[in-house]
Amino acid sequence: MKNSINSAKIGNKELINLLIDVANENNVDIQEDSLSIIHDIILEYKVLCEHLRKDYVVGDLDTFKMASCLLVSINRHGFTEDSFVNASIAVDAAYKMCEKPYINVRNATIKLEEVDFKEVFKDDMEFYQTTKNMLINSLIYEKGSSLTYFLNLEQFYNVALERKYQYVKTAICKKHKKRKH
């Protein structure tokens, strides 16, 4: 997702592109009738974001909170009759947003380090898929709110960041050992 703005806020064009890309990745072909679904998803996403911001946040929402609103909105509206596919699209879209996160601290927007989740977990796809499936099942069976999902997304980002640094540390250690021999 190409996002050139310096905040967690994503414009309609970026949201539309994200939704189309993620739907296509999940083998859902976006047809002209899907445009009304995309419109409904974006409208509810904005309502959920405003509700979360107004009732639970001082200042602007960070990426994780906005991604949780998108997650819930996509799951509620869905692109297909298949609830698993809809939840999978929702999780994938939220994950894509969280790969390039921003947080807001005292009226300042701070860009966090980018993480490519699939790249970081390429050697442990079982963990990645298990975590994703747990979130999908939660969406399918519990119909949680935005407020219940943002911590999950933020924690997943933190685990990915930690794994990213482990790979760097391992590479440095291997390089250092080669020099000694």
Short mmCIF file of N, CA and C in Angstrom, two decimals:
data_model
loop_
_atom_site.label_atom_id
_atom_site.label_comp_id
_atom_site.label_asym_id
_atom_site.label_seq_id
_atom_site.Cartn_x
_atom_site.Cartn_y
_atom_site.Cartn_z
N MET A 1 0.85 -1.17 0.00
CA MET A 1 0.00 0.00 0.00
C MET A 1 0.89 1.23 0.00
N LYS A 2 0.67 2.09 -0.92
CA LYS A 2 1.45 3.31 -0.99
C LYS A 2 0.73 4.40 -0.23
N ASN A 3 1.33 4.83 0.85
CA ASN A 3 0.73 5.85 1.69
C ASN A 3 1.76 6.93 1.91
N SER A 4 1.56 8.07 1.29
CA SER A 4 2.56 9.12 1.36
C SER A 4 2.26 10.16 2.42
N ILE A 5 1.16 10.01 3.13
CA ILE A 5 0.84 10.98 4.17
C ILE A 5 1.56 10.63 5.46
N ASN A 6 1.77 11.62 6.28
CA ASN A 6 2.55 11.43 7.49
C ASN A 6 1.68 11.27 8.72
N SER A 7 0.76 10.34 8.67
CA SER A 7 -0.08 10.06 9.82
C SER A 7 -0.71 8.69 9.63
N ALA A 8 -1.49 8.29 10.60
CA ALA A 8 -2.21 7.03 10.50
C ALA A 8 -3.40 7.16 9.56
N LYS A 9 -3.81 8.38 9.31
CA LYS A 9 -4.99 8.61 8.46
C LYS A 9 -4.70 8.21 7.02
N ILE A 10 -5.65 7.51 6.45
CA ILE A 10 -5.53 7.05 5.07
C ILE A 10 -6.73 7.60 4.30
N GLY A 11 -6.47 8.16 3.15
CA GLY A 11 -7.53 8.74 2.34
C GLY A 11 -8.38 7.68 1.65
N ASN A 12 -9.49 8.12 1.10
CA ASN A 12 -10.41 7.20 0.43
C ASN A 12 -9.74 6.43 -0.70
N LYS A 13 -8.92 7.11 -1.49
CA LYS A 13 -8.27 6.45 -2.62
C LYS A 13 -7.37 5.32 -2.13
N GLU A 14 -6.58 5.57 -1.07
CA GLU A 14 -5.71 4.54 -0.51
C GLU A 14 -6.53 3.38 0.08
N LEU A 15 -7.65 3.73 0.73
CA LEU A 15 -8.51 2.67 1.28
C LEU A 15 -9.10 1.81 0.17
N ILE A 16 -9.57 2.44 -0.88
CA ILE A 16 -10.14 1.70 -2.01
C ILE A 16 -9.09 0.76 -2.60
N ASN A 17 -7.88 1.28 -2.83
CA ASN A 17 -6.81 0.45 -3.39
C ASN A 17 -6.45 -0.70 -2.46
N LEU A 18 -6.39 -0.42 -1.18
CA LEU A 18 -6.09 -1.46 -0.19
C LEU A 18 -7.16 -2.55 -0.23
N LEU A 19 -8.43 -2.15 -0.22
CA LEU A 19 -9.52 -3.13 -0.23
C LEU A 19 -9.51 -3.98 -1.49
N ILE A 20 -9.29 -3.36 -2.62
CA ILE A 20 -9.24 -4.11 -3.89
C ILE A 20 -8.06 -5.07 -3.89
N ASP A 21 -6.89 -4.60 -3.48
CA ASP A 21 -5.69 -5.45 -3.46
C ASP A 21 -5.88 -6.66 -2.55
N VAL A 22 -6.40 -6.43 -1.35
CA VAL A 22 -6.55 -7.51 -0.38
C VAL A 22 -7.65 -8.47 -0.82
N ALA A 23 -8.71 -7.96 -1.38
CA ALA A 23 -9.76 -8.85 -1.91
C ALA A 23 -9.19 -9.74 -3.01
N ASN A 24 -8.43 -9.14 -3.91
CA ASN A 24 -7.81 -9.92 -4.99
C ASN A 24 -6.84 -10.97 -4.45
N GLU A 25 -6.07 -10.63 -3.42
CA GLU A 25 -5.15 -11.59 -2.80
C GLU A 25 -5.90 -12.78 -2.21
N ASN A 26 -7.15 -12.56 -1.85
CA ASN A 26 -7.99 -13.63 -1.28
C ASN A 26 -8.90 -14.24 -2.34
N ASN A 27 -8.51 -14.07 -3.60
CA ASN A 27 -9.23 -14.65 -4.74
C ASN A 27 -10.67 -14.19 -4.86
N VAL A 28 -10.92 -12.94 -4.46
CA VAL A 28 -12.24 -12.34 -4.63
C VAL A 28 -12.11 -11.28 -5.71
N ASP A 29 -12.83 -11.49 -6.78
CA ASP A 29 -12.77 -10.56 -7.91
C ASP A 29 -13.72 -9.40 -7.64
N ILE A 30 -13.18 -8.22 -7.63
CA ILE A 30 -14.00 -7.03 -7.38
C ILE A 30 -14.76 -6.67 -8.65
N GLN A 31 -16.07 -6.73 -8.57
CA GLN A 31 -16.94 -6.38 -9.68
C GLN A 31 -17.53 -4.99 -9.42
N GLU A 32 -18.28 -4.51 -10.38
CA GLU A 32 -18.87 -3.18 -10.23
C GLU A 32 -19.83 -3.12 -9.03
N ASP A 33 -20.55 -4.22 -8.77
CA ASP A 33 -21.45 -4.22 -7.60
C ASP A 33 -20.68 -4.20 -6.29
N SER A 34 -19.40 -4.56 -6.33
CA SER A 34 -18.57 -4.51 -5.13
C SER A 34 -18.25 -3.08 -4.71
N LEU A 35 -18.37 -2.15 -5.63
CA LEU A 35 -18.07 -0.75 -5.32
C LEU A 35 -18.99 -0.22 -4.24
N SER A 36 -20.24 -0.65 -4.23
CA SER A 36 -21.15 -0.21 -3.17
C SER A 36 -20.74 -0.81 -1.83
N ILE A 37 -20.21 -2.03 -1.85
CA ILE A 37 -19.72 -2.66 -0.62
C ILE A 37 -18.51 -1.87 -0.11
N ILE A 38 -17.60 -1.53 -1.01
CA ILE A 38 -16.43 -0.74 -0.63
C ILE A 38 -16.87 0.60 -0.04
N HIS A 39 -17.84 1.22 -0.66
CA HIS A 39 -18.38 2.49 -0.15
C HIS A 39 -18.93 2.32 1.27
N ASP A 40 -19.70 1.25 1.48
CA ASP A 40 -20.27 0.98 2.80
C ASP A 40 -19.18 0.69 3.84
N ILE A 41 -18.16 -0.06 3.43
CA ILE A 41 -17.04 -0.37 4.33
C ILE A 41 -16.36 0.92 4.77
N ILE A 42 -16.07 1.80 3.81
CA ILE A 42 -15.38 3.05 4.13
C ILE A 42 -16.23 3.95 5.01
N LEU A 43 -17.52 4.02 4.73
CA LEU A 43 -18.41 4.84 5.57
C LEU A 43 -18.43 4.32 7.01
N GLU A 44 -18.62 3.02 7.17
CA GLU A 44 -18.66 2.48 8.54
C GLU A 44 -17.30 2.61 9.21
N TYR A 45 -16.23 2.41 8.46
CA TYR A 45 -14.87 2.58 8.99
C TYR A 45 -14.71 3.97 9.58
N LYS A 46 -15.17 4.97 8.88
CA LYS A 46 -15.05 6.35 9.37
C LYS A 46 -15.90 6.57 10.61
N VAL A 47 -17.08 5.99 10.64
CA VAL A 47 -17.96 6.10 11.81
C VAL A 47 -17.31 5.42 13.02
N LEU A 48 -16.78 4.22 12.81
CA LEU A 48 -16.12 3.49 13.90
C LEU A 48 -14.90 4.26 14.41
N CYS A 49 -14.13 4.83 13.48
CA CYS A 49 -12.96 5.62 13.88
C CYS A 49 -13.39 6.82 14.72
N GLU A 50 -14.41 7.50 14.28
CA GLU A 50 -14.88 8.68 15.02
C GLU A 50 -15.39 8.29 16.40
N HIS A 51 -16.14 7.21 16.46
CA HIS A 51 -16.65 6.72 17.75
C HIS A 51 -15.49 6.38 18.69
N LEU A 52 -14.50 5.65 18.20
CA LEU A 52 -13.36 5.26 19.01
C LEU A 52 -12.58 6.50 19.46
N ARG A 53 -12.37 7.42 18.54
CA ARG A 53 -11.63 8.64 18.87
C ARG A 53 -12.37 9.47 19.91
N LYS A 54 -13.64 9.64 19.71
CA LYS A 54 -14.45 10.49 20.60
C LYS A 54 -14.60 9.88 21.99
N ASP A 55 -14.80 8.59 22.07
CA ASP A 55 -15.12 7.96 23.35
C ASP A 55 -13.92 7.37 24.11
N TYR A 56 -12.81 7.10 23.41
CA TYR A 56 -11.75 6.36 24.08
C TYR A 56 -10.34 6.92 23.90
N VAL A 57 -10.14 7.94 23.09
CA VAL A 57 -8.80 8.40 22.76
C VAL A 57 -8.70 9.91 22.95
N VAL A 58 -7.58 10.35 23.47
CA VAL A 58 -7.28 11.77 23.52
C VAL A 58 -6.42 12.06 22.30
N GLY A 59 -6.88 12.93 21.43
CA GLY A 59 -6.14 13.24 20.20
C GLY A 59 -6.59 12.35 19.06
N ASP A 60 -5.65 12.09 18.15
CA ASP A 60 -5.96 11.29 16.96
C ASP A 60 -5.74 9.80 17.22
N LEU A 61 -6.34 8.99 16.38
CA LEU A 61 -6.15 7.55 16.46
C LEU A 61 -4.80 7.18 15.88
N ASP A 62 -4.19 6.12 16.41
CA ASP A 62 -2.97 5.60 15.79
C ASP A 62 -3.36 4.56 14.74
N THR A 63 -2.38 4.06 14.05
CA THR A 63 -2.62 3.08 12.98
C THR A 63 -3.33 1.84 13.50
N PHE A 64 -2.96 1.35 14.67
CA PHE A 64 -3.54 0.11 15.18
C PHE A 64 -5.03 0.26 15.47
N LYS A 65 -5.42 1.40 15.99
CA LYS A 65 -6.84 1.64 16.27
C LYS A 65 -7.62 1.80 14.96
N MET A 66 -7.02 2.49 14.00
CA MET A 66 -7.69 2.66 12.71
C MET A 66 -7.80 1.32 11.98
N ALA A 67 -6.76 0.52 12.07
CA ALA A 67 -6.78 -0.80 11.43
C ALA A 67 -7.85 -1.68 12.07
N SER A 68 -8.04 -1.57 13.37
CA SER A 68 -9.08 -2.37 14.03
C SER A 68 -10.47 -1.93 13.57
N CYS A 69 -10.65 -0.65 13.32
CA CYS A 69 -11.93 -0.17 12.79
C CYS A 69 -12.17 -0.71 11.38
N LEU A 70 -11.13 -0.73 10.57
CA LEU A 70 -11.26 -1.28 9.22
C LEU A 70 -11.54 -2.78 9.28
N LEU A 71 -10.87 -3.47 10.17
CA LEU A 71 -11.07 -4.91 10.37
C LEU A 71 -12.55 -5.20 10.63
N VAL A 72 -13.13 -4.50 11.57
CA VAL A 72 -14.54 -4.72 11.94
C VAL A 72 -15.47 -4.33 10.79
N SER A 73 -15.19 -3.23 10.15
CA SER A 73 -16.05 -2.77 9.05
C SER A 73 -16.06 -3.75 7.88
N ILE A 74 -14.88 -4.22 7.49
CA ILE A 74 -14.82 -5.20 6.39
C ILE A 74 -15.56 -6.46 6.78
N ASN A 75 -15.35 -6.92 7.99
CA ASN A 75 -16.00 -8.15 8.44
C ASN A 75 -17.52 -8.01 8.46
N ARG A 76 -18.01 -6.87 8.85
CA ARG A 76 -19.47 -6.66 8.91
C ARG A 76 -20.10 -6.63 7.52
N HIS A 77 -19.42 -6.01 6.58
CA HIS A 77 -20.02 -5.83 5.25
C HIS A 77 -19.66 -6.97 4.30
N GLY A 78 -18.42 -7.39 4.31
CA GLY A 78 -17.97 -8.52 3.52
C GLY A 78 -18.15 -8.39 2.02
N PHE A 79 -17.33 -9.11 1.30
CA PHE A 79 -17.37 -9.13 -0.16
C PHE A 79 -18.05 -10.37 -0.70
N THR A 80 -18.18 -11.39 0.16
CA THR A 80 -18.76 -12.66 -0.29
C THR A 80 -19.74 -13.17 0.76
N GLU A 81 -20.36 -14.30 0.44
CA GLU A 81 -21.25 -14.97 1.40
C GLU A 81 -20.45 -15.80 2.41
N ASP A 82 -19.17 -16.00 2.13
CA ASP A 82 -18.31 -16.83 2.95
C ASP A 82 -17.70 -16.00 4.09
N SER A 83 -18.12 -16.28 5.32
CA SER A 83 -17.65 -15.48 6.46
C SER A 83 -16.16 -15.65 6.71
N PHE A 84 -15.60 -16.82 6.40
CA PHE A 84 -14.16 -17.03 6.57
C PHE A 84 -13.38 -16.14 5.60
N VAL A 85 -13.79 -16.09 4.36
CA VAL A 85 -13.11 -15.25 3.36
C VAL A 85 -13.20 -13.79 3.74
N ASN A 86 -14.38 -13.35 4.17
CA ASN A 86 -14.54 -11.96 4.59
C ASN A 86 -13.64 -11.61 5.77
N ALA A 87 -13.59 -12.51 6.75
CA ALA A 87 -12.73 -12.26 7.91
C ALA A 87 -11.26 -12.29 7.51
N SER A 88 -10.90 -13.15 6.59
CA SER A 88 -9.53 -13.21 6.10
C SER A 88 -9.14 -11.91 5.39
N ILE A 89 -10.03 -11.39 4.58
CA ILE A 89 -9.80 -10.11 3.92
C ILE A 89 -9.63 -9.01 4.96
N ALA A 90 -10.47 -9.03 5.98
CA ALA A 90 -10.41 -8.03 7.05
C ALA A 90 -9.06 -8.07 7.77
N VAL A 91 -8.60 -9.26 8.11
CA VAL A 91 -7.33 -9.40 8.82
C VAL A 91 -6.17 -8.97 7.91
N ASP A 92 -6.19 -9.41 6.67
CA ASP A 92 -5.12 -9.03 5.75
C ASP A 92 -5.03 -7.52 5.57
N ALA A 93 -6.18 -6.86 5.46
CA ALA A 93 -6.19 -5.40 5.29
C ALA A 93 -5.64 -4.72 6.55
N ALA A 94 -6.05 -5.20 7.71
CA ALA A 94 -5.55 -4.61 8.96
C ALA A 94 -4.05 -4.83 9.09
N TYR A 95 -3.59 -6.03 8.76
CA TYR A 95 -2.16 -6.31 8.82
C TYR A 95 -1.38 -5.38 7.88
N LYS A 96 -1.89 -5.18 6.68
CA LYS A 96 -1.19 -4.29 5.73
C LYS A 96 -1.09 -2.87 6.29
N MET A 97 -2.15 -2.40 6.91
CA MET A 97 -2.10 -1.08 7.52
C MET A 97 -1.04 -1.03 8.62
N CYS A 98 -0.97 -2.08 9.42
CA CYS A 98 -0.08 -2.10 10.58
C CYS A 98 1.39 -2.32 10.21
N GLU A 99 1.67 -2.65 8.97
CA GLU A 99 3.06 -2.80 8.55
C GLU A 99 3.77 -1.45 8.44
N LYS A 100 3.00 -0.38 8.33
CA LYS A 100 3.57 0.98 8.23
C LYS A 100 2.87 1.88 9.25
N PRO A 101 3.13 1.61 10.53
CA PRO A 101 2.34 2.28 11.57
C PRO A 101 2.82 3.66 11.98
N TYR A 102 1.86 4.41 12.47
CA TYR A 102 2.08 5.72 13.08
C TYR A 102 1.41 5.71 14.44
N ILE A 103 2.01 6.41 15.38
CA ILE A 103 1.35 6.64 16.66
C ILE A 103 1.27 8.14 16.87
N ASN A 104 0.40 8.55 17.75
CA ASN A 104 0.23 9.95 18.05
C ASN A 104 0.52 10.17 19.53
N VAL A 105 1.46 11.06 19.79
CA VAL A 105 1.85 11.36 21.17
C VAL A 105 1.86 12.87 21.33
N ARG A 106 1.01 13.34 22.24
CA ARG A 106 0.96 14.77 22.55
C ARG A 106 0.91 15.65 21.30
N ASN A 107 -0.06 15.39 20.46
CA ASN A 107 -0.28 16.16 19.23
C ASN A 107 0.84 16.01 18.21
N ALA A 108 1.73 15.06 18.40
CA ALA A 108 2.78 14.79 17.42
C ALA A 108 2.56 13.41 16.81
N THR A 109 2.72 13.33 15.51
CA THR A 109 2.59 12.05 14.82
C THR A 109 3.99 11.47 14.63
N ILE A 110 4.16 10.24 15.07
CA ILE A 110 5.47 9.59 15.01
C ILE A 110 5.33 8.33 14.17
N LYS A 111 6.18 8.24 13.15
CA LYS A 111 6.19 7.05 12.30
C LYS A 111 7.03 5.98 12.98
N LEU A 112 6.45 4.81 13.13
CA LEU A 112 7.18 3.68 13.69
C LEU A 112 7.89 2.93 12.57
N GLU A 113 8.76 2.04 12.96
CA GLU A 113 9.51 1.26 11.97
C GLU A 113 8.57 0.36 11.16
N GLU A 114 8.82 0.30 9.86
CA GLU A 114 8.02 -0.56 9.00
C GLU A 114 8.45 -2.01 9.16
N VAL A 115 7.47 -2.91 9.06
CA VAL A 115 7.73 -4.34 9.17
C VAL A 115 6.87 -5.06 8.14
N ASP A 116 7.51 -5.90 7.34
CA ASP A 116 6.78 -6.75 6.40
C ASP A 116 6.49 -8.06 7.13
N PHE A 117 5.24 -8.25 7.55
CA PHE A 117 4.90 -9.39 8.39
C PHE A 117 5.26 -10.73 7.73
N LYS A 118 4.90 -10.89 6.47
CA LYS A 118 5.17 -12.17 5.81
C LYS A 118 6.66 -12.43 5.68
N GLU A 119 7.43 -11.39 5.46
CA GLU A 119 8.89 -11.53 5.37
C GLU A 119 9.47 -11.91 6.74
N VAL A 120 9.03 -11.23 7.77
CA VAL A 120 9.57 -11.49 9.11
C VAL A 120 9.21 -12.90 9.59
N PHE A 121 8.03 -13.36 9.25
CA PHE A 121 7.59 -14.67 9.72
C PHE A 121 7.78 -15.77 8.67
N LYS A 122 8.57 -15.50 7.63
CA LYS A 122 8.75 -16.49 6.56
C LYS A 122 9.30 -17.81 7.07
N ASP A 123 10.11 -17.78 8.12
CA ASP A 123 10.66 -19.01 8.69
C ASP A 123 9.76 -19.61 9.77
N ASP A 124 8.68 -18.93 10.07
CA ASP A 124 7.73 -19.43 11.07
C ASP A 124 6.31 -19.09 10.61
N MET A 125 5.98 -19.56 9.41
CA MET A 125 4.65 -19.29 8.87
C MET A 125 3.56 -19.94 9.70
N GLU A 126 3.90 -20.97 10.45
CA GLU A 126 2.91 -21.60 11.32
C GLU A 126 2.43 -20.61 12.37
N PHE A 127 3.36 -19.87 12.98
CA PHE A 127 2.99 -18.85 13.96
C PHE A 127 2.13 -17.77 13.29
N TYR A 128 2.57 -17.29 12.14
CA TYR A 128 1.83 -16.26 11.41
C TYR A 128 0.41 -16.73 11.12
N GLN A 129 0.28 -17.93 10.57
CA GLN A 129 -1.04 -18.44 10.18
C GLN A 129 -1.91 -18.74 11.40
N THR A 130 -1.32 -19.26 12.47
CA THR A 130 -2.08 -19.53 13.69
C THR A 130 -2.63 -18.23 14.27
N THR A 131 -1.78 -17.21 14.33
CA THR A 131 -2.21 -15.92 14.85
C THR A 131 -3.32 -15.33 13.98
N LYS A 132 -3.13 -15.41 12.68
CA LYS A 132 -4.14 -14.90 11.74
C LYS A 132 -5.46 -15.66 11.91
N ASN A 133 -5.38 -16.99 12.00
CA ASN A 133 -6.59 -17.80 12.14
C ASN A 133 -7.33 -17.53 13.45
N MET A 134 -6.59 -17.26 14.51
CA MET A 134 -7.24 -16.93 15.79
C MET A 134 -8.03 -15.63 15.65
N LEU A 135 -7.46 -14.66 14.96
CA LEU A 135 -8.15 -13.40 14.75
C LEU A 135 -9.35 -13.59 13.82
N ILE A 136 -9.19 -14.39 12.78
CA ILE A 136 -10.30 -14.70 11.87
C ILE A 136 -11.44 -15.36 12.63
N ASN A 137 -11.12 -16.37 13.45
CA ASN A 137 -12.16 -17.06 14.21
C ASN A 137 -12.85 -16.11 15.19
N SER A 138 -12.10 -15.22 15.77
CA SER A 138 -12.71 -14.24 16.66
C SER A 138 -13.70 -13.37 15.90
N LEU A 139 -13.32 -12.96 14.71
CA LEU A 139 -14.23 -12.14 13.89
C LEU A 139 -15.48 -12.92 13.49
N ILE A 140 -15.30 -14.16 13.13
CA ILE A 140 -16.44 -14.97 12.67
C ILE A 140 -17.42 -15.26 13.80
N TYR A 141 -16.89 -15.65 14.95
CA TYR A 141 -17.77 -16.14 16.01
C TYR A 141 -18.13 -15.14 17.09
N GLU A 142 -17.27 -14.17 17.33
CA GLU A 142 -17.54 -13.26 18.43
C GLU A 142 -18.03 -11.89 18.01
N LYS A 143 -17.76 -11.50 16.80
CA LYS A 143 -18.18 -10.19 16.29
C LYS A 143 -17.77 -9.07 17.25
N GLY A 144 -16.50 -9.06 17.60
CA GLY A 144 -15.98 -8.06 18.54
C GLY A 144 -16.02 -6.65 17.98
N SER A 145 -15.67 -5.71 18.82
CA SER A 145 -15.66 -4.31 18.41
C SER A 145 -14.24 -3.85 18.13
N SER A 146 -14.12 -2.68 17.55
CA SER A 146 -12.81 -2.11 17.24
C SER A 146 -11.95 -2.04 18.49
N LEU A 147 -12.59 -1.74 19.59
CA LEU A 147 -11.87 -1.58 20.85
C LEU A 147 -11.21 -2.88 21.29
N THR A 148 -11.77 -4.01 20.92
CA THR A 148 -11.22 -5.29 21.36
C THR A 148 -10.11 -5.81 20.47
N TYR A 149 -9.91 -5.21 19.30
CA TYR A 149 -8.94 -5.75 18.36
C TYR A 149 -7.64 -4.96 18.24
N PHE A 150 -7.62 -3.69 18.59
CA PHE A 150 -6.42 -2.90 18.31
C PHE A 150 -5.21 -3.38 19.10
N LEU A 151 -5.42 -3.86 20.32
CA LEU A 151 -4.28 -4.36 21.10
C LEU A 151 -3.68 -5.61 20.47
N ASN A 152 -4.53 -6.45 19.90
CA ASN A 152 -4.05 -7.64 19.19
C ASN A 152 -3.16 -7.24 18.03
N LEU A 153 -3.59 -6.25 17.25
CA LEU A 153 -2.81 -5.78 16.10
C LEU A 153 -1.50 -5.15 16.54
N GLU A 154 -1.55 -4.36 17.60
CA GLU A 154 -0.34 -3.71 18.10
C GLU A 154 0.65 -4.75 18.63
N GLN A 155 0.15 -5.75 19.34
CA GLN A 155 1.02 -6.79 19.87
C GLN A 155 1.64 -7.61 18.75
N PHE A 156 0.87 -7.90 17.72
CA PHE A 156 1.41 -8.65 16.57
C PHE A 156 2.54 -7.86 15.91
N TYR A 157 2.35 -6.55 15.77
CA TYR A 157 3.40 -5.68 15.24
C TYR A 157 4.65 -5.76 16.12
N ASN A 158 4.47 -5.68 17.43
CA ASN A 158 5.61 -5.72 18.35
C ASN A 158 6.38 -7.05 18.27
N VAL A 159 5.65 -8.16 18.13
CA VAL A 159 6.30 -9.46 17.97
C VAL A 159 7.08 -9.49 16.66
N ALA A 160 6.48 -8.97 15.59
CA ALA A 160 7.15 -8.93 14.29
C ALA A 160 8.41 -8.08 14.36
N LEU A 161 8.34 -6.95 15.03
CA LEU A 161 9.50 -6.08 15.17
C LEU A 161 10.62 -6.79 15.94
N GLU A 162 10.24 -7.49 17.00
CA GLU A 162 11.22 -8.24 17.78
C GLU A 162 11.88 -9.32 16.92
N ARG A 163 11.08 -10.02 16.14
CA ARG A 163 11.63 -11.05 15.24
C ARG A 163 12.57 -10.43 14.21
N LYS A 164 12.20 -9.28 13.71
CA LYS A 164 13.03 -8.58 12.72
C LYS A 164 14.41 -8.30 13.32
N TYR A 165 14.44 -7.83 14.56
CA TYR A 165 15.71 -7.56 15.22
C TYR A 165 16.49 -8.83 15.53
N GLN A 166 15.80 -9.93 15.81
CA GLN A 166 16.48 -11.20 16.04
C GLN A 166 17.23 -11.63 14.79
N TYR A 167 16.61 -11.45 13.61
CA TYR A 167 17.26 -11.80 12.36
C TYR A 167 18.51 -10.96 12.14
N VAL A 168 18.43 -9.69 12.45
CA VAL A 168 19.58 -8.79 12.30
C VAL A 168 20.68 -9.21 13.26
N LYS A 169 20.32 -9.47 14.50
CA LYS A 169 21.30 -9.87 15.52
C LYS A 169 21.97 -11.18 15.12
N THR A 170 21.20 -12.13 14.64
CA THR A 170 21.74 -13.42 14.20
C THR A 170 22.72 -13.23 13.05
N ALA A 171 22.36 -12.40 12.10
CA ALA A 171 23.23 -12.14 10.95
C ALA A 171 24.54 -11.49 11.38
N ILE A 172 24.49 -10.56 12.31
CA ILE A 172 25.69 -9.89 12.81
C ILE A 172 26.57 -10.89 13.56
N CYS A 173 25.97 -11.74 14.37
CA CYS A 173 26.74 -12.73 15.12
C CYS A 173 27.43 -13.71 14.18
N LYS A 174 26.74 -14.15 13.14
CA LYS A 174 27.35 -15.08 12.17
C LYS A 174 28.52 -14.41 11.46
N LYS A 175 28.35 -13.17 11.10
CA LYS A 175 29.39 -12.44 10.42
C LYS A 175 30.60 -12.26 11.35
N HIS A 176 30.33 -11.97 12.61
CA HIS A 176 31.40 -11.77 13.59
C HIS A 176 32.17 -13.07 13.83
N LYS A 177 31.47 -14.20 13.88
CA LYS A 177 32.11 -15.50 14.10
C LYS A 177 33.02 -15.85 12.93
N LYS A 178 32.60 -15.52 11.71
CA LYS A 178 33.41 -15.82 10.52
C LYS A 178 34.73 -15.05 10.56
N ARG A 179 34.69 -13.84 11.06
CA ARG A 179 35.91 -13.02 11.15
C ARG A 179 36.91 -13.62 12.12
N LYS A 180 36.44 -14.24 13.21
CA LYS A 180 37.31 -14.81 14.22
C LYS A 180 38.04 -16.03 13.70
N HIS A 181 37.44 -16.76 12.78
CA HIS A 181 38.04 -18.02 12.30
C HIS A 181 38.95 -17.81 11.17
#
